[in-house]
mmCIF file of C-alpha atoms and ligand atoms in Angstrom:
data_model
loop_
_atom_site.group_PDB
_atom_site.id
_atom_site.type_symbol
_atom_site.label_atom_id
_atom_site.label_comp_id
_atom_site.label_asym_id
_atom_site.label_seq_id
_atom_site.Cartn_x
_atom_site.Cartn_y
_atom_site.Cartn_z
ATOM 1 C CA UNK A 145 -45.811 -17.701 44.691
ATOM 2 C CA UNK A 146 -43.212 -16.297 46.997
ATOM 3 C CA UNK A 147 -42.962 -19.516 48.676
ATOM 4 C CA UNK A 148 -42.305 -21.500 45.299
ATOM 5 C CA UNK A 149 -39.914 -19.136 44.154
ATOM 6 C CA UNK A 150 -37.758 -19.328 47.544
ATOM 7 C CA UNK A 151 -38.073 -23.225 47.058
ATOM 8 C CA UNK A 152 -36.435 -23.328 43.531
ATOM 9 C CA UNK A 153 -33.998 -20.934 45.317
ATOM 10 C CA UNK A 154 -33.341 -23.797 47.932
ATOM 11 C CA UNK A 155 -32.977 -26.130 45.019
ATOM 12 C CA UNK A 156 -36.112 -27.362 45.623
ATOM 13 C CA UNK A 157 -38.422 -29.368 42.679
ATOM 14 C CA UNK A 158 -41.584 -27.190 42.187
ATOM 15 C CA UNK A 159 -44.216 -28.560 39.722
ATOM 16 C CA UNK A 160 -46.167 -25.602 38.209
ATOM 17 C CA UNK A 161 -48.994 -25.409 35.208
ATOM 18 C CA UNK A 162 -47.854 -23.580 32.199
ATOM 19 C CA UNK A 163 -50.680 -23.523 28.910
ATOM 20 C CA UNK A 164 -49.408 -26.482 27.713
ATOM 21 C CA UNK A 165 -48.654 -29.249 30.175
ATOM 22 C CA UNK A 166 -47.543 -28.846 33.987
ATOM 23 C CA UNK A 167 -43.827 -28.822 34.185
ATOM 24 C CA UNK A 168 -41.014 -29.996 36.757
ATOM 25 C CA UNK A 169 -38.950 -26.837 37.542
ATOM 26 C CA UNK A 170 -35.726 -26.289 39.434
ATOM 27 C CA UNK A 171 -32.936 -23.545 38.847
ATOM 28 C CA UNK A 172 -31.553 -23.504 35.816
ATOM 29 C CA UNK A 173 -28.683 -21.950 37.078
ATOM 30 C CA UNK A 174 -27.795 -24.693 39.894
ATOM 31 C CA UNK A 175 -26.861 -27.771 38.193
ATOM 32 C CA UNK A 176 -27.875 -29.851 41.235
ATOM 33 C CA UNK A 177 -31.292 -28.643 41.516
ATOM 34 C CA UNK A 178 -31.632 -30.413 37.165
ATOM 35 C CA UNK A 179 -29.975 -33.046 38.774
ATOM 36 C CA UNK A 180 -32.721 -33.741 40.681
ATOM 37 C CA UNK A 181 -35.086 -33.634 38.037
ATOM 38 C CA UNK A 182 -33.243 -35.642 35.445
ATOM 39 C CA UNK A 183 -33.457 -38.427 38.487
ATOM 40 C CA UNK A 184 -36.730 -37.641 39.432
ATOM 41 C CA UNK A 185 -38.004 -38.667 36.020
ATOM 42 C CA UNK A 186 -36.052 -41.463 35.532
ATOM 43 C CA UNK A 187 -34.733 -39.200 32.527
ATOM 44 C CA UNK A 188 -31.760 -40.193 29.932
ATOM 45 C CA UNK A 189 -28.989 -37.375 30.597
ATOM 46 C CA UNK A 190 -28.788 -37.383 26.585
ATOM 47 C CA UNK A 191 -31.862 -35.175 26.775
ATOM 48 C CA UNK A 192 -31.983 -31.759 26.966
ATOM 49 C CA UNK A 193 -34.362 -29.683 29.285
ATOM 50 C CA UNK A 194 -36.302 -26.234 28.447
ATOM 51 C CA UNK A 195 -35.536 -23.569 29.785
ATOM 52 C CA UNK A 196 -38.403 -20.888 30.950
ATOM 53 C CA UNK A 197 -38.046 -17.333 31.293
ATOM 54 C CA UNK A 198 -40.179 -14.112 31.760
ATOM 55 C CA UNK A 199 -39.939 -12.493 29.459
ATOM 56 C CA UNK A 200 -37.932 -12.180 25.773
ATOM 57 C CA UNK A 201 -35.009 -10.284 27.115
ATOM 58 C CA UNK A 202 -34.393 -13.074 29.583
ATOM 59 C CA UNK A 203 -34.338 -15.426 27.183
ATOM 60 C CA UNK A 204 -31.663 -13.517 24.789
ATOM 61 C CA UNK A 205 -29.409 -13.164 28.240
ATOM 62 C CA UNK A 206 -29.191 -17.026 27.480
ATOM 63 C CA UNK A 207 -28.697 -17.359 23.995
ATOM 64 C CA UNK A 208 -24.988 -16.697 22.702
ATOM 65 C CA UNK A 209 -26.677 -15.167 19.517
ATOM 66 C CA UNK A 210 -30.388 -13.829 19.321
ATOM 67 C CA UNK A 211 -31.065 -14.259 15.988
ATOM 68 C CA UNK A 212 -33.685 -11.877 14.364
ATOM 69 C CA UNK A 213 -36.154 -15.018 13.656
ATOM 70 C CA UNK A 214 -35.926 -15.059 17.173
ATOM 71 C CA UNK A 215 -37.003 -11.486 17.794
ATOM 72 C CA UNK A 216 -40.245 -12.200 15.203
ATOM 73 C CA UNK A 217 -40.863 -15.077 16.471
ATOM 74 C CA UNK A 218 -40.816 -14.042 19.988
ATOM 75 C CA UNK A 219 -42.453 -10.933 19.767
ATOM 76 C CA UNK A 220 -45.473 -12.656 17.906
ATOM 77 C CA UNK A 221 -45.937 -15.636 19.830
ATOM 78 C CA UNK A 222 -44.514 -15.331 23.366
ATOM 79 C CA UNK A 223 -46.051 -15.433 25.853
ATOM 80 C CA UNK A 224 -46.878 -18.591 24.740
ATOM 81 C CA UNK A 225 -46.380 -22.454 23.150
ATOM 82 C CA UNK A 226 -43.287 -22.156 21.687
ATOM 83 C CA UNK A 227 -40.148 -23.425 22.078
ATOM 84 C CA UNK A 228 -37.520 -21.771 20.492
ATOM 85 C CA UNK A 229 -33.279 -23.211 20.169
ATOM 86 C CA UNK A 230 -30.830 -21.087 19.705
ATOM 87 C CA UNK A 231 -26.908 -21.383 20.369
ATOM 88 C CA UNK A 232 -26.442 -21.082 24.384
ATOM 89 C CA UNK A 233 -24.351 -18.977 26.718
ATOM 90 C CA UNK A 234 -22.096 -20.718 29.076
ATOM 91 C CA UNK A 235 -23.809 -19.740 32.053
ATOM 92 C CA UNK A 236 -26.393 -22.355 31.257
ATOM 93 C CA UNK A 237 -25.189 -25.752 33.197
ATOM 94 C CA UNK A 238 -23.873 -28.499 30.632
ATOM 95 C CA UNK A 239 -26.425 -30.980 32.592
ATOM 96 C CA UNK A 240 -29.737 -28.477 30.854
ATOM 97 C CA UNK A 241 -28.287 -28.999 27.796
ATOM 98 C CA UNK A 242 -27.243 -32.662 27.975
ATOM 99 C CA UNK A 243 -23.660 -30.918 27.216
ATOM 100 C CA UNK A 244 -25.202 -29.261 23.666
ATOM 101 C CA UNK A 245 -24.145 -26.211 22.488
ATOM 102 C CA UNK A 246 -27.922 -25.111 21.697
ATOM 103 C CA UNK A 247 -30.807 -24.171 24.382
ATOM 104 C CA UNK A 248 -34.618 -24.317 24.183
ATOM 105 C CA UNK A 249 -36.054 -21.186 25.558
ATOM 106 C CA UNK A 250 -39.795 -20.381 26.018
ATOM 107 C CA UNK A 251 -41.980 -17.474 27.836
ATOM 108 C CA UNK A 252 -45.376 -19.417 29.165
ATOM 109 C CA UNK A 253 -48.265 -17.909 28.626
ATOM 110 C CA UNK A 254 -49.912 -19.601 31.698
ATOM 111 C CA UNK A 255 -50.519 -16.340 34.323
ATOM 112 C CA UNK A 256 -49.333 -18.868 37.196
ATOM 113 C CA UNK A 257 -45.891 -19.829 35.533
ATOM 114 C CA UNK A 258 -45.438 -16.435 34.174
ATOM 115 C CA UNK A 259 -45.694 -15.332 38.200
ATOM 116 C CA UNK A 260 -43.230 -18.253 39.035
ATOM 117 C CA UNK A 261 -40.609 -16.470 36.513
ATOM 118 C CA UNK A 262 -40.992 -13.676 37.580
ATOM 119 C CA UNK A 263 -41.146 -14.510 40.978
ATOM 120 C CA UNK A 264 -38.430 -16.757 40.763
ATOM 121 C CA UNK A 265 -35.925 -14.344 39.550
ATOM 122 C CA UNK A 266 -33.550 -16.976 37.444
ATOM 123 C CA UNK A 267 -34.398 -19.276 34.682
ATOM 124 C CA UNK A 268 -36.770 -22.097 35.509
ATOM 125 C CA UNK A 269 -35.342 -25.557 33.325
ATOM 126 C CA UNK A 270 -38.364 -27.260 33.083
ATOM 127 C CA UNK A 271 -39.720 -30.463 31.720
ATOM 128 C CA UNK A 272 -43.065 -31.986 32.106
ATOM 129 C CA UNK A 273 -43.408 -33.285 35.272
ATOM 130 C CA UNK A 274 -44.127 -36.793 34.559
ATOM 131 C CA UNK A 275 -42.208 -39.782 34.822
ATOM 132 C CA UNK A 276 -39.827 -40.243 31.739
ATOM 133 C CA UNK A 277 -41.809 -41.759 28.568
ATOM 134 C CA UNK A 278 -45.518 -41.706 30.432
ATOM 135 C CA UNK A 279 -48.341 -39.541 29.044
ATOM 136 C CA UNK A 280 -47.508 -35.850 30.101
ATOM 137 C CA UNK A 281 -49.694 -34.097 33.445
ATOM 138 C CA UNK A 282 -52.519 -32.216 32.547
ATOM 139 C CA UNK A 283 -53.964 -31.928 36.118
ATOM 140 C CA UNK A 284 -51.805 -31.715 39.602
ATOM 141 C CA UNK A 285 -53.528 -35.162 39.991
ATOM 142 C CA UNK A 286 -51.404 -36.308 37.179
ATOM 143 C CA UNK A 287 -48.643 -34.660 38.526
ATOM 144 C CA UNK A 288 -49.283 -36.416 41.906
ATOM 145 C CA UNK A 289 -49.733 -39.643 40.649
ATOM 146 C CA UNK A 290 -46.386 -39.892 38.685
ATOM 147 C CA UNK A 291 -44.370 -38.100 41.078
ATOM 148 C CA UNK A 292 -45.486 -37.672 44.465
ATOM 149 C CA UNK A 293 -42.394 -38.786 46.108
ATOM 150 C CA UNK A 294 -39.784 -36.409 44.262
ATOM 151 C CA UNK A 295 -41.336 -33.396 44.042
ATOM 152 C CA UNK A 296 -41.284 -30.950 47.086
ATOM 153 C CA UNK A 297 -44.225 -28.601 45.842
ATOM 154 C CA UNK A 298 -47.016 -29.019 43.662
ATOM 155 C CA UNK A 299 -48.843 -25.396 42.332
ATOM 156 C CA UNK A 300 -52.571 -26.513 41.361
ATOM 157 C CA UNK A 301 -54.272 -24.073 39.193
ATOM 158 C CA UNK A 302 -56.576 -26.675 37.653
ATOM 159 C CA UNK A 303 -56.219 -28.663 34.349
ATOM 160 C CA UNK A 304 -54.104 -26.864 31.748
ATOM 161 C CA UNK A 305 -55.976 -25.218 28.530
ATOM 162 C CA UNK A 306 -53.509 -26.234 25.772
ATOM 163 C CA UNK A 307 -53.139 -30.132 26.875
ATOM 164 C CA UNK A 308 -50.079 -30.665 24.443
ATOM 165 C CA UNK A 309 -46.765 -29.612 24.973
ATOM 166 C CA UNK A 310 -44.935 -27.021 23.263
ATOM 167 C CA UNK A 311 -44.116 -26.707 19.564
ATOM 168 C CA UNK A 312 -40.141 -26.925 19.519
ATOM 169 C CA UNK A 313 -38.903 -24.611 16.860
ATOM 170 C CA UNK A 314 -34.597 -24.908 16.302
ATOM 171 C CA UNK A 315 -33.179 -21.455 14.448
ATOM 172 C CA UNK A 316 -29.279 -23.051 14.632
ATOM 173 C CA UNK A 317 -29.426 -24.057 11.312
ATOM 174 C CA UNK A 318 -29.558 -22.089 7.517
ATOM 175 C CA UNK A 319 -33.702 -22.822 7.722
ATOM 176 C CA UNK A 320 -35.473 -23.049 10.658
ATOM 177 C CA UNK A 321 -37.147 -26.286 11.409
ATOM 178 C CA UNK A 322 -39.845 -27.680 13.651
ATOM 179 C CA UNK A 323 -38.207 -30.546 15.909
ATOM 180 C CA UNK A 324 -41.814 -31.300 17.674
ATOM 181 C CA UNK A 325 -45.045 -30.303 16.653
ATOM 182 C CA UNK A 326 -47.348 -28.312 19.025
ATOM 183 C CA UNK A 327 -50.001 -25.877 19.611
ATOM 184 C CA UNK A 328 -48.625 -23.266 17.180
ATOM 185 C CA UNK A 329 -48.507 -25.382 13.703
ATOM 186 C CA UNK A 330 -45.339 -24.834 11.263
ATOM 187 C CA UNK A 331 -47.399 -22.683 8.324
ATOM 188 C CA UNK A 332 -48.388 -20.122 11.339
ATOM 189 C CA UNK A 333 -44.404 -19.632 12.205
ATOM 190 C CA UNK A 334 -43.637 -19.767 8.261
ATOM 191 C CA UNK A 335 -46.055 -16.676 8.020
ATOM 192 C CA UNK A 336 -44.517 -15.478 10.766
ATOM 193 C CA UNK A 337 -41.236 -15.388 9.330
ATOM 194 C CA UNK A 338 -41.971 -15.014 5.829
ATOM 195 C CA UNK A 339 -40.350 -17.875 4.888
ATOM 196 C CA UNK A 340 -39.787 -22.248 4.657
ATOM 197 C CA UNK A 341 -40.137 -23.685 7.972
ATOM 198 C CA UNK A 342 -39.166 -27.295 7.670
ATOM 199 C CA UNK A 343 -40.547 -30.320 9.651
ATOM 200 C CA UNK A 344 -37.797 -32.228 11.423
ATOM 201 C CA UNK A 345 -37.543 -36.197 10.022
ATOM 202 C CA UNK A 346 -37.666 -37.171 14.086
ATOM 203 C CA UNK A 347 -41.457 -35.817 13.737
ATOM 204 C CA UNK A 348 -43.284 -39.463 14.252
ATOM 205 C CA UNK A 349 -44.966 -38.817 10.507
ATOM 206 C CA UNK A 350 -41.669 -39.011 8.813
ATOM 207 C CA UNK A 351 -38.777 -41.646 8.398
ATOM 208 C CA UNK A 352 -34.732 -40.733 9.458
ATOM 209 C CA UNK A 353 -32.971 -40.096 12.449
ATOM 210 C CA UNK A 354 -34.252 -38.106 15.092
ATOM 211 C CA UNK A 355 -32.616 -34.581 15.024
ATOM 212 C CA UNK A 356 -33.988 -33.614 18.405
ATOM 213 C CA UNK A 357 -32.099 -35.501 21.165
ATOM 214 C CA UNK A 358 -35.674 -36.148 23.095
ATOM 215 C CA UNK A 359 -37.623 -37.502 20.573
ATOM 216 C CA UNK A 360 -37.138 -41.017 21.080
ATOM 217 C CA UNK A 361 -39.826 -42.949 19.321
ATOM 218 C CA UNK A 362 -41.961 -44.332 21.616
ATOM 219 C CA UNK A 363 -43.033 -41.092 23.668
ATOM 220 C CA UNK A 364 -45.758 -40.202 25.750
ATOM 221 C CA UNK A 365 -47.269 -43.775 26.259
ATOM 222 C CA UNK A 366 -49.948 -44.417 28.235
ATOM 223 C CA UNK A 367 -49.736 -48.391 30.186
ATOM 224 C CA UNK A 368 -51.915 -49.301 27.978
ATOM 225 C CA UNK A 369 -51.351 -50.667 24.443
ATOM 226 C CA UNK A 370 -52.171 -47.695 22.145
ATOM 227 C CA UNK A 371 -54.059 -48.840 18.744
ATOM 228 C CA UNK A 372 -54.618 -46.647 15.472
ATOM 229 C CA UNK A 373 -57.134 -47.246 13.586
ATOM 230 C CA UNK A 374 -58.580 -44.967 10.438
ATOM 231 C CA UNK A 375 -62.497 -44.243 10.791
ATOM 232 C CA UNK A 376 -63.572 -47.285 7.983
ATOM 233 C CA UNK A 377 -61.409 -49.770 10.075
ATOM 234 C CA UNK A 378 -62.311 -49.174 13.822
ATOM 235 C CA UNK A 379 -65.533 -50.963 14.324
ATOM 236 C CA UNK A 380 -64.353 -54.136 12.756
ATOM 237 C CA UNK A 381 -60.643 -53.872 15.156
ATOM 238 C CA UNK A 382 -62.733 -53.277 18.013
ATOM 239 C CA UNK A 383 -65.208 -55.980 17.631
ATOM 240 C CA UNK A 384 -62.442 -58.221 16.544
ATOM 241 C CA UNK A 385 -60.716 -57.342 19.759
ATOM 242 C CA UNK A 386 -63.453 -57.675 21.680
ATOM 243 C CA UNK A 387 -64.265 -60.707 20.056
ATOM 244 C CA UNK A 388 -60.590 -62.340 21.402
ATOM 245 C CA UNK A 389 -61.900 -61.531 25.077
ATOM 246 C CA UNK A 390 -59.531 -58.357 25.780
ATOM 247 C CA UNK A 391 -60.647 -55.038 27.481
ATOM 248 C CA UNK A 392 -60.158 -52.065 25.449
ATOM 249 C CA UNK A 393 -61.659 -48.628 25.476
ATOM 250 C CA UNK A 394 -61.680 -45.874 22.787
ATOM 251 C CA UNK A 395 -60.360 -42.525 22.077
ATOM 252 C CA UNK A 396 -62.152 -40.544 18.914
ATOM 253 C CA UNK A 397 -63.272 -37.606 17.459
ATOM 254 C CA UNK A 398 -66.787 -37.224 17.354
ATOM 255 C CA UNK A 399 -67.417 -36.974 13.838
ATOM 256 C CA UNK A 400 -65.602 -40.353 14.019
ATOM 257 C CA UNK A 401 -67.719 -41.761 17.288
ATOM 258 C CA UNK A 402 -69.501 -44.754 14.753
ATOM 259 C CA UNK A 403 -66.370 -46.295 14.746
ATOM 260 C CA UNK A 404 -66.421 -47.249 18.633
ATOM 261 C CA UNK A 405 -69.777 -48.233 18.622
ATOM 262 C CA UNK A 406 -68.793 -51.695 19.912
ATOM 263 C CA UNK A 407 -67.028 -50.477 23.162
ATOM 264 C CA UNK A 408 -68.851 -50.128 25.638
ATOM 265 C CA UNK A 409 -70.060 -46.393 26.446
ATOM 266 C CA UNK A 410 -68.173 -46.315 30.398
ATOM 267 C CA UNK A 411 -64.876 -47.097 28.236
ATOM 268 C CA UNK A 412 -65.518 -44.786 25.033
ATOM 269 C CA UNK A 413 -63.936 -41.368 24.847
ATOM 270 C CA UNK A 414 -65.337 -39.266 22.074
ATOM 271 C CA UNK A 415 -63.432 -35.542 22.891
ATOM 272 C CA UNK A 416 -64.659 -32.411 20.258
ATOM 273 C CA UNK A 417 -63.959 -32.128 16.334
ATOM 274 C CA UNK A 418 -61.329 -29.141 16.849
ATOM 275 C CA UNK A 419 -58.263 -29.875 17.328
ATOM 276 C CA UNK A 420 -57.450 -27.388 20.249
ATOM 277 C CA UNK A 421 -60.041 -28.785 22.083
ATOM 278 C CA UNK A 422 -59.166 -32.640 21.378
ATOM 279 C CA UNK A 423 -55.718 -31.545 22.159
ATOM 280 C CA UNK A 424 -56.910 -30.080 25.408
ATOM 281 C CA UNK A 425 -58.733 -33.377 26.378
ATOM 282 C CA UNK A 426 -56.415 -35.430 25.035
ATOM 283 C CA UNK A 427 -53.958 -36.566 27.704
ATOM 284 C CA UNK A 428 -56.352 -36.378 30.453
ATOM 285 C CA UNK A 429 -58.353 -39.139 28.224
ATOM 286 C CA UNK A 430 -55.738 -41.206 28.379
ATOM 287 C CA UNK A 431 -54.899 -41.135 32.114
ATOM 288 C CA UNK A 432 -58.669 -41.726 32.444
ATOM 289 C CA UNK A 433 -58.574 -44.960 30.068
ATOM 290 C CA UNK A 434 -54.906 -46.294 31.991
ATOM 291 C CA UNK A 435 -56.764 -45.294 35.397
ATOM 292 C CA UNK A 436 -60.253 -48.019 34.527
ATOM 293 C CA UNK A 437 -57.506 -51.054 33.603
ATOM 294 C CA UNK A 438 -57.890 -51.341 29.837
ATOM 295 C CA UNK A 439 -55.049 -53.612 27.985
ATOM 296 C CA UNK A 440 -55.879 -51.697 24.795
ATOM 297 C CA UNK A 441 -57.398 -48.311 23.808
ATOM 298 C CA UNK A 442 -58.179 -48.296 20.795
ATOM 299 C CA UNK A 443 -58.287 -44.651 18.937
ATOM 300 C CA UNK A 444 -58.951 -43.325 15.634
ATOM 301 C CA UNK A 445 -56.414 -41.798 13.481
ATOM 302 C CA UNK A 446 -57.362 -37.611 13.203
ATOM 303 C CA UNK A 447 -57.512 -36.247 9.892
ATOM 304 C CA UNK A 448 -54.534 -35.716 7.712
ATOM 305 C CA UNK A 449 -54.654 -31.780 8.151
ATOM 306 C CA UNK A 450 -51.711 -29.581 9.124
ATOM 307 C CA UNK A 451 -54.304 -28.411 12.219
ATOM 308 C CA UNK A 452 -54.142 -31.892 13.442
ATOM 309 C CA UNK A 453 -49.908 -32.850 13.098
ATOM 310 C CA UNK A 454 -49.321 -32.267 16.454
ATOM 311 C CA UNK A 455 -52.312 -34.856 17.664
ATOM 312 C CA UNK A 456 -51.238 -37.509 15.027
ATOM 313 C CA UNK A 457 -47.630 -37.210 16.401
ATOM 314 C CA UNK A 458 -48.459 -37.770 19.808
ATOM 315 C CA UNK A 459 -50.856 -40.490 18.624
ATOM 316 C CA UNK A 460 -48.489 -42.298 16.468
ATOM 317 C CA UNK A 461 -45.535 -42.072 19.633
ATOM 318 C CA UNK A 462 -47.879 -43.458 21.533
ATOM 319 C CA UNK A 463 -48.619 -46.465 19.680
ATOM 320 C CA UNK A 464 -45.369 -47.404 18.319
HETATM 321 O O1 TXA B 784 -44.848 -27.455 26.705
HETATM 322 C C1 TXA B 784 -43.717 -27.795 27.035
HETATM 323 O O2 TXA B 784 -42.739 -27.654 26.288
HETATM 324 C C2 TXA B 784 -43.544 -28.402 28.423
HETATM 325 C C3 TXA B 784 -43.823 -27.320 29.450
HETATM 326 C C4 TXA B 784 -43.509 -27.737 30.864
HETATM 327 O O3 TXA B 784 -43.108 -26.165 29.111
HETATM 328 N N1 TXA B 784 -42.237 -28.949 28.579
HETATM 329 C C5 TXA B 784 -41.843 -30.082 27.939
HETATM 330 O O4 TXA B 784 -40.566 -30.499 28.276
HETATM 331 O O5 TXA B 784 -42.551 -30.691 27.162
HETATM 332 P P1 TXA B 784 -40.034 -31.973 27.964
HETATM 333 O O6 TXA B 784 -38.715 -32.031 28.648
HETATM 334 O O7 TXA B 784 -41.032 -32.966 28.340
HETATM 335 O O8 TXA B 784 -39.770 -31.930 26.423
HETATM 336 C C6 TXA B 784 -38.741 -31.094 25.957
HETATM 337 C C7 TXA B 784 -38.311 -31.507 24.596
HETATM 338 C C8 TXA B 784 -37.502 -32.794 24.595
HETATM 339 O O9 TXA B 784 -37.916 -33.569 23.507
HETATM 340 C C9 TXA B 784 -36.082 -32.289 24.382
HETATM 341 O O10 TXA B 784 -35.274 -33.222 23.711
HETATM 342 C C10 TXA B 784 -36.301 -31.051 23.556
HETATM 343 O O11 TXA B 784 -37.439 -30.481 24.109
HETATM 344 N N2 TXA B 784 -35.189 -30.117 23.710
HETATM 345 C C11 TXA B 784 -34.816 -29.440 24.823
HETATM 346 N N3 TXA B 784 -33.720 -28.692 24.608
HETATM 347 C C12 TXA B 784 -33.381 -28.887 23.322
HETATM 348 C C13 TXA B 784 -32.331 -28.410 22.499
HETATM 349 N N4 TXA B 784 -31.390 -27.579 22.958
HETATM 350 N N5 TXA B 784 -32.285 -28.837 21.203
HETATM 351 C C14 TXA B 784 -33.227 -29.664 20.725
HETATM 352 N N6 TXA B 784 -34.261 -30.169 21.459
HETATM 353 C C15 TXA B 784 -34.323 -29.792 22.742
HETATM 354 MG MG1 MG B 785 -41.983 -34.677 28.466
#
C-alpha cells in the first residue's frame, strides 16, 4: 500500500479494485498524472473522471457546496457504489472535470481502495481501468490485458464483488437525478432522501440527449457483436444464427437458460437469477465469450424490474 501510494505521489498510474470495477488512479491534484490516464485509455477529454476519497469530509473539501442530500446520501451509502456530483472547488484540475463546473465524488467500499485513499493522502481521479469503450476490468487479468503497457502498478485483490460500476447520482440540479444506473437502484436513494429521484434520458432505456458527458451510447462493448433477445425469441435467433454458419455464444439468466439450448454448452453462459450476482458475473462473462473468438453472443434481455435497470443498461450499451 505504501508503495502505491508513493507511486500516485510520483505521478505514477496505479490500477486498484474498488467493489465495483478496478479503476485507473493517478492524483487528482496533478493534472499530468489524469493526463496520463485520459491517454492511457484512449479517452475523449469531453469526459469527466471520478474522483475517490476516504472518507465524506474529503469529499466536501472538493465540492464548492455540500448540499444536505449529500450529507444523507453519504452518510447512508458511503462507503460504497455511489457516485455523487456536486458543484466543484477550483482546486480540482479543469482536465478531471473535462473543464465542468460539477465533480463526481465517491468513498469505495472495497477495504483495498479504501487503504489506497487513505494511504494516498490526496484524491485518487479514477476511471475504470480499461481501454476507452471496452467492457470494464473485473479481474487484474482484465486489467492486464487492456492495459499492460500504460499502467505502472497493478494491486490484485482478486475479482471485484459488485461487477458493475457505480450508480452516478447528480444533486446540481432542483431534483436529483440518476445519470447511470448501478448497484444502488434510484427507489433506494429516493427513500433515502425522502423524495423524486429522476432517471437521466442518457440512461440507454430512454430517448434524448445524454445529460452525462460519458454516456456515449455505445458503452462497455465487448469485440464481439452483442445481441438481445427476450426469453420467447432466443432459441429461434440462435438457431437461425447458427443456421447462417456464424459462431456465437450466450449470456442468460438461468430461469431463462431454455432459450440457449442451441449453443453449444463450452459457449453458453447461464450466471444466477439475482441480479447482484448476474451483475457480479457479468463482465467477466463477457471477457470470457470475447477471449473463445465468438462473432456474436447472443444474450437474453433481464426482466423489466427496477432490480435489474442497471444490467439492462449495460446490456442495451452494449448492443447498440
Ligand atoms: O464504479 C465506478 O464508478 C468505477 C470505479 C473505478 O470507481 N469508475 C468508473 O469510472 O466507472 P468511468 O470513468 O469508467 O465512468 C465514470 C462516469 C463517466 O460516464 C463520466 O462521464 C461520469 O462518470 N462523470 C464523471 N464526472 C462527472 C460529472 N462531473 N458530471 C457528470 N458525469 C460525470
Ligand atoms: Mg468506464
Amino acid at each position: 500500500m505504501a508503495e502505491a501510494a508513493a507511486e500516485l505521489r510520483a505521478r505514477k498510474l496505479v490500477a486498484f479494485p474498488t467493489e465495483t470495477v478496478y479503476g485507473l488512479g493517478a492524483n487528482a491534484f496533478d493534472a499530468r498524472a489524469v493526463e496520463r490516464i485520459f491517454r492511457a485509455k484512449g479517452r475523449s477529454a469531453g469526459n469527466p473522471l471520478i474522483v475517490h476519497v476516504a472518507d465524506a469530509a474529503a469529499a466536501a473539501a472538493l465540492a464548492a457546496d455540500w448540499p444536505l442530500e449529500a450529507d444523507r446520501l453519504a452518510s447512508r451509502f458511503w462507503p460504497g457504489p455511489l457516485s455523487i456530483v456536486v458543484r466543484r472547488t477550483p482546486r480540482i484540475p479543469d482536465v478531471v472535470t473535462a473543464g465542468g463546473p460539477t465533480v463526481a465524488v465517491r468513498v469505495p467500499a472495497h477495504p483495498v481502495a479504501l487503504a489506497l485513499c487513505q494511504a494516498a493522502g490526496v484524491p485518487i481521479a479514477a476511471p475504470s481501468a480499461n481501454r476507452s469503450l471496452t467492457v470494464s476490468p473485473t479481474t487484474a487479468r482484465h486489467v492486464l490485458d487492456s492495459l499492460a503497457d500504460a499502467v505502472d502498478l497493478v494491486i490484485d485483490a482478486g475479482p471485484t464483488p459488485a461487477g458493475i460500476e457505480s450508480t452516478i447520482v447528480d444533486l446540481t440540479e432542483s431534483v436529483p437525478r440518476v445519470l447511470r444506473p448501478g448497484p444502488i437502484a434510484p427507489g433506494d436513494l429516493a427513500n433515502c432522501l425522502e423524495r423524486e429521484v429522476l432517471v437521466a434520458t442518457g440512461a440507454a432505456e430512454t430517448s434524448g440527449p445524454a445529460r452525462s458527458p460519458g454516456q456515449q451510447e455505445r458503452h462497455y462493448a465487448p469485440r464481439a457483436r452483442l445481441m438481445l433477445a427476450s426469453p420467447q425469441e432466443a432459441a429461434a435467433v440462435a438457431a437461425k444464427l447458427l443456421s447462417a454458419g456464424r459462431r456465437i455464444g450466450g449470456l442468460c439468466r438461468r430461469a431463462d437458460e431454455g432459450g440457449l439450448a442451441p449453443i453449444d454448452d463450452a459457449l453458453r453462459v447461464v450466471l444466477p437469477d439475482d441480479a447482484a450476482s448476474f451483475a457480479a458475473g457479468l463482465y467477466a462473462a463477457l471477457h470470457q465469450l470475447d477471449a473463445l473468438g465468438v462473432e456474436t453472443i447472443l444474450a437474453i434481455e433481464p426482466p423489466e424490474t427496477e432490480a435489474w435497470l442497471a444490467i439492462r443498461d449495460r446490456l442495451r450499451r452494449g448492443s447498440s
